[in-house]
Structures are given as structure tokens and as C-alpha cells.
Coordinates of C-alpha atoms and ligand atoms in Angstrom, one line a residue:
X60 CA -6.8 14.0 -7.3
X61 CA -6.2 12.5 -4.3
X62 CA -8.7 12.7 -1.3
X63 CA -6.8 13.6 2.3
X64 CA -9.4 11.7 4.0
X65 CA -9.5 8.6 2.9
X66 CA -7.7 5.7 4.1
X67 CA -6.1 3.3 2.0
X68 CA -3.8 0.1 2.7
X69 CA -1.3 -0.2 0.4
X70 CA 1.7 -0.9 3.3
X71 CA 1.8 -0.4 7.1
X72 CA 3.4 2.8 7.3
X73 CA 0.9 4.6 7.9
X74 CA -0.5 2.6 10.2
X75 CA -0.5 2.9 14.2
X76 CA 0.0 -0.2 16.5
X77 CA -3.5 0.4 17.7
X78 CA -5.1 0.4 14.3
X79 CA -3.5 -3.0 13.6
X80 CA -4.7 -4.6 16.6
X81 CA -8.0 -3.2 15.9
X82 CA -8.6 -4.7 13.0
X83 CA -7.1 -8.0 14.3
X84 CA -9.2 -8.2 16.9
X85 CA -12.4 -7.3 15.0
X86 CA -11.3 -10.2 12.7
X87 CA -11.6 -12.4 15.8
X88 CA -14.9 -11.0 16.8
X89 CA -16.0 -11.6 13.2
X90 CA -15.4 -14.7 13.1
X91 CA -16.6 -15.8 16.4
X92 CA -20.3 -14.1 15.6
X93 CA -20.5 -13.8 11.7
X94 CA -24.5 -13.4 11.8
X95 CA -24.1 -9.8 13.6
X96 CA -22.4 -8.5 10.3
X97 CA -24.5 -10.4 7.4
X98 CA -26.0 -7.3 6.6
X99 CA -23.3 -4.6 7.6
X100 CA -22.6 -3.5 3.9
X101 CA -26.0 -4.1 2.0
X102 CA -25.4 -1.9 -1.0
X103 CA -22.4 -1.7 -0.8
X104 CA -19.6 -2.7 -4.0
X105 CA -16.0 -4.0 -3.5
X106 CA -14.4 -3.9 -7.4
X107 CA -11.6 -6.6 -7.2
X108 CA -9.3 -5.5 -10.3
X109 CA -6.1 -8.2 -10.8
X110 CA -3.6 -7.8 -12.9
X111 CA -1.5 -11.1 -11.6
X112 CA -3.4 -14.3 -11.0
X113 CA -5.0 -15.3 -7.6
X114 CA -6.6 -18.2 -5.9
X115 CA -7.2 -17.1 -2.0
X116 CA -7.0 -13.1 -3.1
X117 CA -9.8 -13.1 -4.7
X118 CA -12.0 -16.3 -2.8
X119 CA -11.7 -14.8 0.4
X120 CA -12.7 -11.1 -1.0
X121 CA -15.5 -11.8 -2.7
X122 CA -17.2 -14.5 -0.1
X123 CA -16.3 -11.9 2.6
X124 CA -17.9 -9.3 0.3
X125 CA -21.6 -12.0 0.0
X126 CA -21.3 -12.9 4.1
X127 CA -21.7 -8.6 5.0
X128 CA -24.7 -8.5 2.4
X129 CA -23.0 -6.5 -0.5
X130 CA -21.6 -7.4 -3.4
X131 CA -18.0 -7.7 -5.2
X132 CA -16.8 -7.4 -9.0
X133 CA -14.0 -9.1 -10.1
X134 CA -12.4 -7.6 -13.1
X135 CA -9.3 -9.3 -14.9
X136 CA -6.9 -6.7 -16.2
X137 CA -6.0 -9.1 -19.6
X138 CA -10.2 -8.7 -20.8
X139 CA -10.7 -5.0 -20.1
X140 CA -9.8 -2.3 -21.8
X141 CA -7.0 -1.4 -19.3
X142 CA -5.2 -3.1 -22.0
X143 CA -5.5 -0.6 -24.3
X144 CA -6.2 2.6 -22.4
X145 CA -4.2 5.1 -20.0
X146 CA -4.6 3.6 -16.8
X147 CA -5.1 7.1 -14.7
X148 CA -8.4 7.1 -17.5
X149 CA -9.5 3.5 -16.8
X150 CA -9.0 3.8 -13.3
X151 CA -10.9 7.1 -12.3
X152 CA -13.5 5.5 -14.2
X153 CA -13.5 1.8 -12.2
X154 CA -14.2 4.1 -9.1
X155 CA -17.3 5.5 -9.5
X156 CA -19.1 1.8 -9.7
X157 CA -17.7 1.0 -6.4
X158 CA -17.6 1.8 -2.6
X159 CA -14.2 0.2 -2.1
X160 CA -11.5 -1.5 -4.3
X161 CA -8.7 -3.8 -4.1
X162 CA -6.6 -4.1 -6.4
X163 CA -3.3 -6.5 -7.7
X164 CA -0.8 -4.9 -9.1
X165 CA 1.9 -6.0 -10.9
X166 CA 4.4 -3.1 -9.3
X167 CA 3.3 -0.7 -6.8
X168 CA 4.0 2.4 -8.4
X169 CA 0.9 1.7 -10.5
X170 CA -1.2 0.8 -6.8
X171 CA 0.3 4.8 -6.0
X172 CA -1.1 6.1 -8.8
X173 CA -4.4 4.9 -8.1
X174 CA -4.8 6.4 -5.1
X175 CA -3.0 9.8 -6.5
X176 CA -7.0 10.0 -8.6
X177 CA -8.8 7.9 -5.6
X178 CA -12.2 8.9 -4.8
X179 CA -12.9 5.3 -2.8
X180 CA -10.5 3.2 -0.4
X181 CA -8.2 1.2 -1.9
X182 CA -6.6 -2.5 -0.8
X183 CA -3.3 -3.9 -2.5
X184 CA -4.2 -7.1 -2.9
X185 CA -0.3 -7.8 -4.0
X186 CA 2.1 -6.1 -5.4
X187 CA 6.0 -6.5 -6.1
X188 CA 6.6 -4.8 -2.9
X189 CA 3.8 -6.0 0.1
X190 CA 1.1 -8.1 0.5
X191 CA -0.3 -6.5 3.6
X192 CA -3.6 -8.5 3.8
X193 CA -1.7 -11.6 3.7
X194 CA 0.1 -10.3 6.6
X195 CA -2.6 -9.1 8.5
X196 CA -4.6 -13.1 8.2
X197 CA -1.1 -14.2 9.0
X198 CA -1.4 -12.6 12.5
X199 CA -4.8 -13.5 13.1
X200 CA -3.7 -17.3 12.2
X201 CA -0.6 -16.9 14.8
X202 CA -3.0 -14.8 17.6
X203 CA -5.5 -17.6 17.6
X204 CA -2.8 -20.5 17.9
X205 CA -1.4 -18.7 21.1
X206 CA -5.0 -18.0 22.1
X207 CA -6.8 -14.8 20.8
X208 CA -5.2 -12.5 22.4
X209 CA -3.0 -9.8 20.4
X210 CA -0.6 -9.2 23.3
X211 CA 0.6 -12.7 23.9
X212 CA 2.2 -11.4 20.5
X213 CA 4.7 -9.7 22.2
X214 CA 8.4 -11.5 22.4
X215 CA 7.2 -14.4 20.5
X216 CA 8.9 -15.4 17.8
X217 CA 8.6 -15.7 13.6
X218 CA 11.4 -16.9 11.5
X219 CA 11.1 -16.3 7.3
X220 CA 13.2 -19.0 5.4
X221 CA 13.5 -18.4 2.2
X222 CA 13.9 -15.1 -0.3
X223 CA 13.0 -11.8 1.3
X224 CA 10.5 -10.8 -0.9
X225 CA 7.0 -8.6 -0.4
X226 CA 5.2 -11.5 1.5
X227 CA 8.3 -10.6 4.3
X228 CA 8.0 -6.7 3.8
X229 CA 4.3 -6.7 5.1
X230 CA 5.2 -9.4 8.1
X231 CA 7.8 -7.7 9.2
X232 CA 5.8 -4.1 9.5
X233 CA 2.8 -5.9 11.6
X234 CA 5.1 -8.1 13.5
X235 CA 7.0 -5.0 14.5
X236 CA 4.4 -2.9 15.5
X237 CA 2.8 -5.9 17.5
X238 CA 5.9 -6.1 19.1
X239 CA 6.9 -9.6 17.9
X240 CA 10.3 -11.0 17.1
X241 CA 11.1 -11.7 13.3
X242 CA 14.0 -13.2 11.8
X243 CA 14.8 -13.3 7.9
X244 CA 17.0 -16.4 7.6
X245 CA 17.5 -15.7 3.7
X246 CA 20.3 -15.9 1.7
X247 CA 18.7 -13.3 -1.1
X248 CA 16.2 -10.5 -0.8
X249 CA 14.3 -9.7 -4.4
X250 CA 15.7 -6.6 -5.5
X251 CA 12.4 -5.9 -6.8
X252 CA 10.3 -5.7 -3.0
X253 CA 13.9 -4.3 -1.1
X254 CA 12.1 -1.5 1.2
X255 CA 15.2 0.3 2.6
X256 CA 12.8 2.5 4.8
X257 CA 11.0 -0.3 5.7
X258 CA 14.1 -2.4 6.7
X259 CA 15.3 0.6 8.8
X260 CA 11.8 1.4 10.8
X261 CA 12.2 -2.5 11.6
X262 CA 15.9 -2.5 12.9
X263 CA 14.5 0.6 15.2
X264 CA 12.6 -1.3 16.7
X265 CA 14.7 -4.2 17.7
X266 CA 12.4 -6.7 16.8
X267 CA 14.3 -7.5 13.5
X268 CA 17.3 -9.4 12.7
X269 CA 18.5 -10.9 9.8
X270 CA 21.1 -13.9 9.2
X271 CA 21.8 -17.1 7.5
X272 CA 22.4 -19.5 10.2
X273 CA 19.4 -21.9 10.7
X274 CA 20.4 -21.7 14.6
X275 CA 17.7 -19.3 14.9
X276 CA 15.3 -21.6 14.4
X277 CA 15.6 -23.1 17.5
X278 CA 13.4 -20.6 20.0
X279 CA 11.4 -19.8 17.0
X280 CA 7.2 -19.9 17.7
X281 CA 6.6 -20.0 14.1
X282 CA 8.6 -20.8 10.8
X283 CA 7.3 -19.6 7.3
X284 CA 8.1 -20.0 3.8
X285 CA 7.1 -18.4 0.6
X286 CA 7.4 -19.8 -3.1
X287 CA 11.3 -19.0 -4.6
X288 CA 10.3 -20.6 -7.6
X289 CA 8.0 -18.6 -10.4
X290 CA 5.6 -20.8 -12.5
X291 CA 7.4 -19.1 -15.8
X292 CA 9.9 -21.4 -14.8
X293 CA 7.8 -24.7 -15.8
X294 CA 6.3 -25.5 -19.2
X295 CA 2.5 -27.5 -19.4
X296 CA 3.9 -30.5 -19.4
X297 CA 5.8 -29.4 -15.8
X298 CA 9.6 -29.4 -17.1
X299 CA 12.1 -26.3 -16.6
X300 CA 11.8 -24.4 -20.2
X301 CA 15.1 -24.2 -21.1
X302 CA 15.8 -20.3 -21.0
X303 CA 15.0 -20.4 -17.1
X304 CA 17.2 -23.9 -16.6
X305 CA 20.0 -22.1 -15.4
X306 CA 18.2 -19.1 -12.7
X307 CA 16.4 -22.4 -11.6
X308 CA 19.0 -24.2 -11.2
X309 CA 21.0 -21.4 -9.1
X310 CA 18.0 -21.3 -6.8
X311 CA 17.6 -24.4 -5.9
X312 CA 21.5 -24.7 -5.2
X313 CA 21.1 -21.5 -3.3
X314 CA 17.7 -22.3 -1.4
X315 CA 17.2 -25.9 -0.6
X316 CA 19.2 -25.7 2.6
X317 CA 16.6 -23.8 3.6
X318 CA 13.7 -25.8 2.8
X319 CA 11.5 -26.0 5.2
X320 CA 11.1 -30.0 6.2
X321 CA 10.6 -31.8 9.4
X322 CA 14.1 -32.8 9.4
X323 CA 15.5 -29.3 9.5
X324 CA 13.4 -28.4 12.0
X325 CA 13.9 -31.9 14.5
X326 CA 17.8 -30.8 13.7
X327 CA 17.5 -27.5 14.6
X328 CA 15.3 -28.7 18.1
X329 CA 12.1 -26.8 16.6
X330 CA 8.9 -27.0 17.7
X331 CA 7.4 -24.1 15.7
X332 CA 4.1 -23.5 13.8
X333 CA 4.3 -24.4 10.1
X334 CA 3.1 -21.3 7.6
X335 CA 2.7 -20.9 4.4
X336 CA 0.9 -18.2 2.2
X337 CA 0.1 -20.1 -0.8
X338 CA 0.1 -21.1 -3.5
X339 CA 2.9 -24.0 -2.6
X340 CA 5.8 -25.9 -4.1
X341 CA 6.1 -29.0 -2.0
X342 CA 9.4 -30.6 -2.9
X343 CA 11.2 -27.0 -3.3
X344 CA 10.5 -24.3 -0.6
X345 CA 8.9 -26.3 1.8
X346 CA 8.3 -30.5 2.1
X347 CA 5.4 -32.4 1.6
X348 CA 5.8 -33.9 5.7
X349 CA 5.7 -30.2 6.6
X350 CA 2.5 -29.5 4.7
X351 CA 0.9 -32.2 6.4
X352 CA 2.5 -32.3 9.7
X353 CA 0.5 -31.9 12.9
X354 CA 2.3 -28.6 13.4
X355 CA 1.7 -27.2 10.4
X356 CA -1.5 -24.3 10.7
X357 CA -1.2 -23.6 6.5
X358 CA -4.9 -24.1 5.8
X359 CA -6.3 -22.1 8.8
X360 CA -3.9 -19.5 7.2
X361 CA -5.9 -19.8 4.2
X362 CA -8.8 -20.0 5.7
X363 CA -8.2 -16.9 8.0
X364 CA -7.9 -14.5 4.5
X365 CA -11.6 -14.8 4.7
X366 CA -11.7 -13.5 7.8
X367 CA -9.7 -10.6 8.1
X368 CA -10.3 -9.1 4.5
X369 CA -13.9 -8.4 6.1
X370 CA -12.1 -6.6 8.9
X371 CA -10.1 -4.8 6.6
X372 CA -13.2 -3.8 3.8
X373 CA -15.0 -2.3 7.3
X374 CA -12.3 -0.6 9.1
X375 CA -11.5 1.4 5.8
X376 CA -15.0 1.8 5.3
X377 CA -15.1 3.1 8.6
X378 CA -17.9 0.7 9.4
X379 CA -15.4 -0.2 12.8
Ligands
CP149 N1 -1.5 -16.0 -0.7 C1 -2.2 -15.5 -1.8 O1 -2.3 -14.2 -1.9 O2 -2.8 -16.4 -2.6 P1 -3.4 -16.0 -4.0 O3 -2.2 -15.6 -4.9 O4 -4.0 -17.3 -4.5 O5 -4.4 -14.9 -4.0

């Protein structure tokens, strides 16, 4: 059963302003002097266990794994026997070949039951509900643009176009306990990531506000976007299979005015920062000129998953 002691990262709520920022700025100090950790976690396993698909998830894991000298596993749920066994079996089982693991759930109840049996720290790597390492290299990316420092945070400003989904969830708990401004300007939350609890620990804070009117673009530091459409929409060939033709077509009637493009942001007297979490849609959540404008910090995004997953793996390893 479950082990008092250890600490896992499944969401923010357990998680103090300072612990954030520490592991932010330890990200930055990583980064800046990579040599002084190449050997920090010799020995050491991270078990990578996905359930969904992942580009970036699993890249920046496993490289950050091989740059602090240990090692990671990557184990695809569809060819092991998770498929055919009880998972609370399988599970207690994956944990003992590991020091650490992260893990991709498809819904987070399953991520909770993990860490009911956990005998190691556990990462979600993305669930239904969060996606709190995306948040936390989502930070880094927007600390760095404004300098490196974690309190020029504070007052600044994110707007999320788009659904409110678990990409939002986790920004909204770090930019809330870094004491940064964030807007949802969404017409539709996914019933399936709605955090009640979280919503009302952000309204507390008054930090968070939520709205439809693209007006709030216009003193925004940042603007991000996550996908609204799901690949089951699209056969091989890249046309709408025909059962999804009419949720895909309410979407994009629902969503486009909210696509983020340089034209809605010149209209709306923007000047902010460009995000994106990957993977992207161009031509549906957000344009191909935003992609590629000169505002647009996307691929540093990416890159900074790298970075702050090996701030992450040693702050719950207590290694910081
Ligand atoms: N942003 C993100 O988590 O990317 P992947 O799904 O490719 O891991």
C-alpha cells in the first residue's frame, strides 16, 4: 500500500509555491551547466509505461534519463501483459525494476491507483485530467523569455484559447501559485479534465478568470493553444471518417474564432508569446504564420520538456 513518504506528481495540489519554483529554477541551473549532473543518477532506472501515444513525453524522458548517467525503460501498455492482467498485479510488479516511474494514463483514476500500491515516485506523464510536466517546461519556456527569473512571473499575463482541457488544468495550478495572471478564453471545457476543486483554488486566488471575449488578448504576455481536434477524427488517407463528420464539424464552427493566427492577434493589438504544447494542427487550432512567426517560442517549449523532466526525476528523487 501506499508509502506516506514518498512524493509523487500526479497534480499541483499538493504542491507549495516554493517547491514549484525550486524545481523551475533548478531546471534553469540544469540547463545552464548540464556537465555538473551527467552522473547524478548512475544506477539509477526511470520505467516510462504509456498507455496513449507520445512524441516529446517520452524524448525528453528518456534523453534526460542518459544526460544524469542512468538509464530509462519505455514500456508500451498495447505489448505487455497489462493487456491481459489486473493492473494493481502488473503494476506492483513494474516497480520493483525501477527507481522512479512515469507513467501515461489514459484516466487518472488508474495514475491514483498506482500510487495507492507505490513503493517508487511516480510522474503522470498525461492523463485525462493534467499534464503537469508540460506545465512545469511551459513556465520554464515563459521564465526564460522574461529573463530567468521566477518572480518577474508575477502579474504577467497567459491567455488559453481554445477547449479547457488537462493541458489548462496543470497551467493554471503553477501559474497560480507563481502568482501569474491566466485567462481561459474558451467556449467549452472537456467534461472529462473539469477539476471543480481545482477551478475553485484558482478563483481564490484572483489570478483566474474565464470569458469568451478575445478582448483579453490585448494585455496578454503569452497566448496558448492546445489541439481541439482528436486524430480518431481523420482516416490514413487524412479525411474526416464519416461517424466523427458531424462532432468535427461542430468544433470547428465552435472553435475557429478562436484560432490562434496573426491576424487575431494584430486585431486584438497583441504582442504576446506564441505557445503550443504539441503535437499541432496548423490550419485548425492555431495557423501556420503563428507557428512560424518571430513571436512564436513553440520549439523552445519543446525543447524545454528536456529540461525540466530532469528537474522533476531529481526533486522527487530527492537528489535537489
Ligand atoms: N506535449 C506532449 O506531451 O507531447 P507528446 O504527446 O508528444 O508527448
Amino acid at each position: 500500500m501506499q508509502k506516506n513518504k514518498i512524493k509523487h506528481m500526479l497534480n499541483f495540489k499538493d504542491y507549495s509555491s516554493e517547491e514549484i519554483r525550486k524545481i523551475i529554477e533548478k531546471a534553469i541551473e540544469i540547463k545552464r551547466n548540464p556537465e555538473r549532473y551527467s552522473e547524478i543518477l548512475k544506477n539509477k532506472t526511470l520505467i516510462m509505461l504509456f498507455q496513449k501515444t507520445s512524441t516529446r513525453t517520452r524524448l525528453s524522458f528518456e534523453a534526460a534519463m542518459t544526460q544524469l548517467g542512468g538509464h530509462a525503460i519505455f514500456l508500451d501498455w498495447r505489448t505487455t501483459q497489462f493487456r491481459i492482467a489486473e493492473f494493481i498485479d502488473e503494476i506492483r510488479a513494474v516497480m520493483r525494476f525501477g527507481d522512479i516511474l512515469m507513467f501515461r494514463a489514459l484516466k487518472h483514476e488508474l495514475l491514483e491507483e498506482a500510487v495507492k500500491f507505490a513503493s517508487i515516485p511516480i510522474i503522470n506523464g498525461l492523463c485525462n485530467k493534467y499534464h503537469p510536466c508540460q506545465a512545469l517546461g511551459d513556465m520554464l519556456t515563459m521564465v526564460e523569455e522574461l529573463g530567468g527569473n521566477v518572480d518577474s512571473m508575477k502579474g504577467r499575463k497567459l491567455v488559453y484559447l481554445g477547449i479547457a482541457n488537462n493541458v489548462s488544468n496543470s497551467l493554471v495550478e503553477v501559474c497560480t501559485k507563481l502568482g501569474m495572471r491566466i485567462t481561459l478564453c474558451t467556449p467549452e471545457k472537456d467534461k472529462d479534465a473539469y477539476d471543480a476543486d481545482l477551478e475553485a483554488r484558482a478563483r481564490a486566488t484572483g489570478l483566474y478568470e474565464e470569458t469568451t471575449d478575445l478582448n483579453c488578448l490585448s494585455d496578454a504576455d503569452f497566448v496558448y493553444t492546445d489541439t481541439w481536434i482528436n486524430m480518431e477524427f481523420f482516416d490514413e488517407k487524412g479525411n474526416v471518417v464519416p461517424e466523427f463528420r458531424e462532432e468535427f464539424e461542430r468544433r470547428k464552427r465552435l472553435l475557429m474564432p478562436y484560432q490562434l493566427n496573426l491576424e487575431l492577434l494584430k486585431r486584438y493589438g497583441s504582442k504576446a508569446k506564441i505557445m503550443h504544447d504539441m503535437p499541432m494542427h496548423a490550419g485548425y487550432e492555431i495557423s501556420r504564420d503563428a507557428i512560424e512567426s518571430e513571436n512564436s517560442i513553440i520549439f523552445k517549449q519543446a525543447e524545454n520538456r528536456l529540461h525540466i523532466q530532469k528537474s522533476i526525476i531529481l526533486f522527487l528523487l530527492g537528489k535537489i
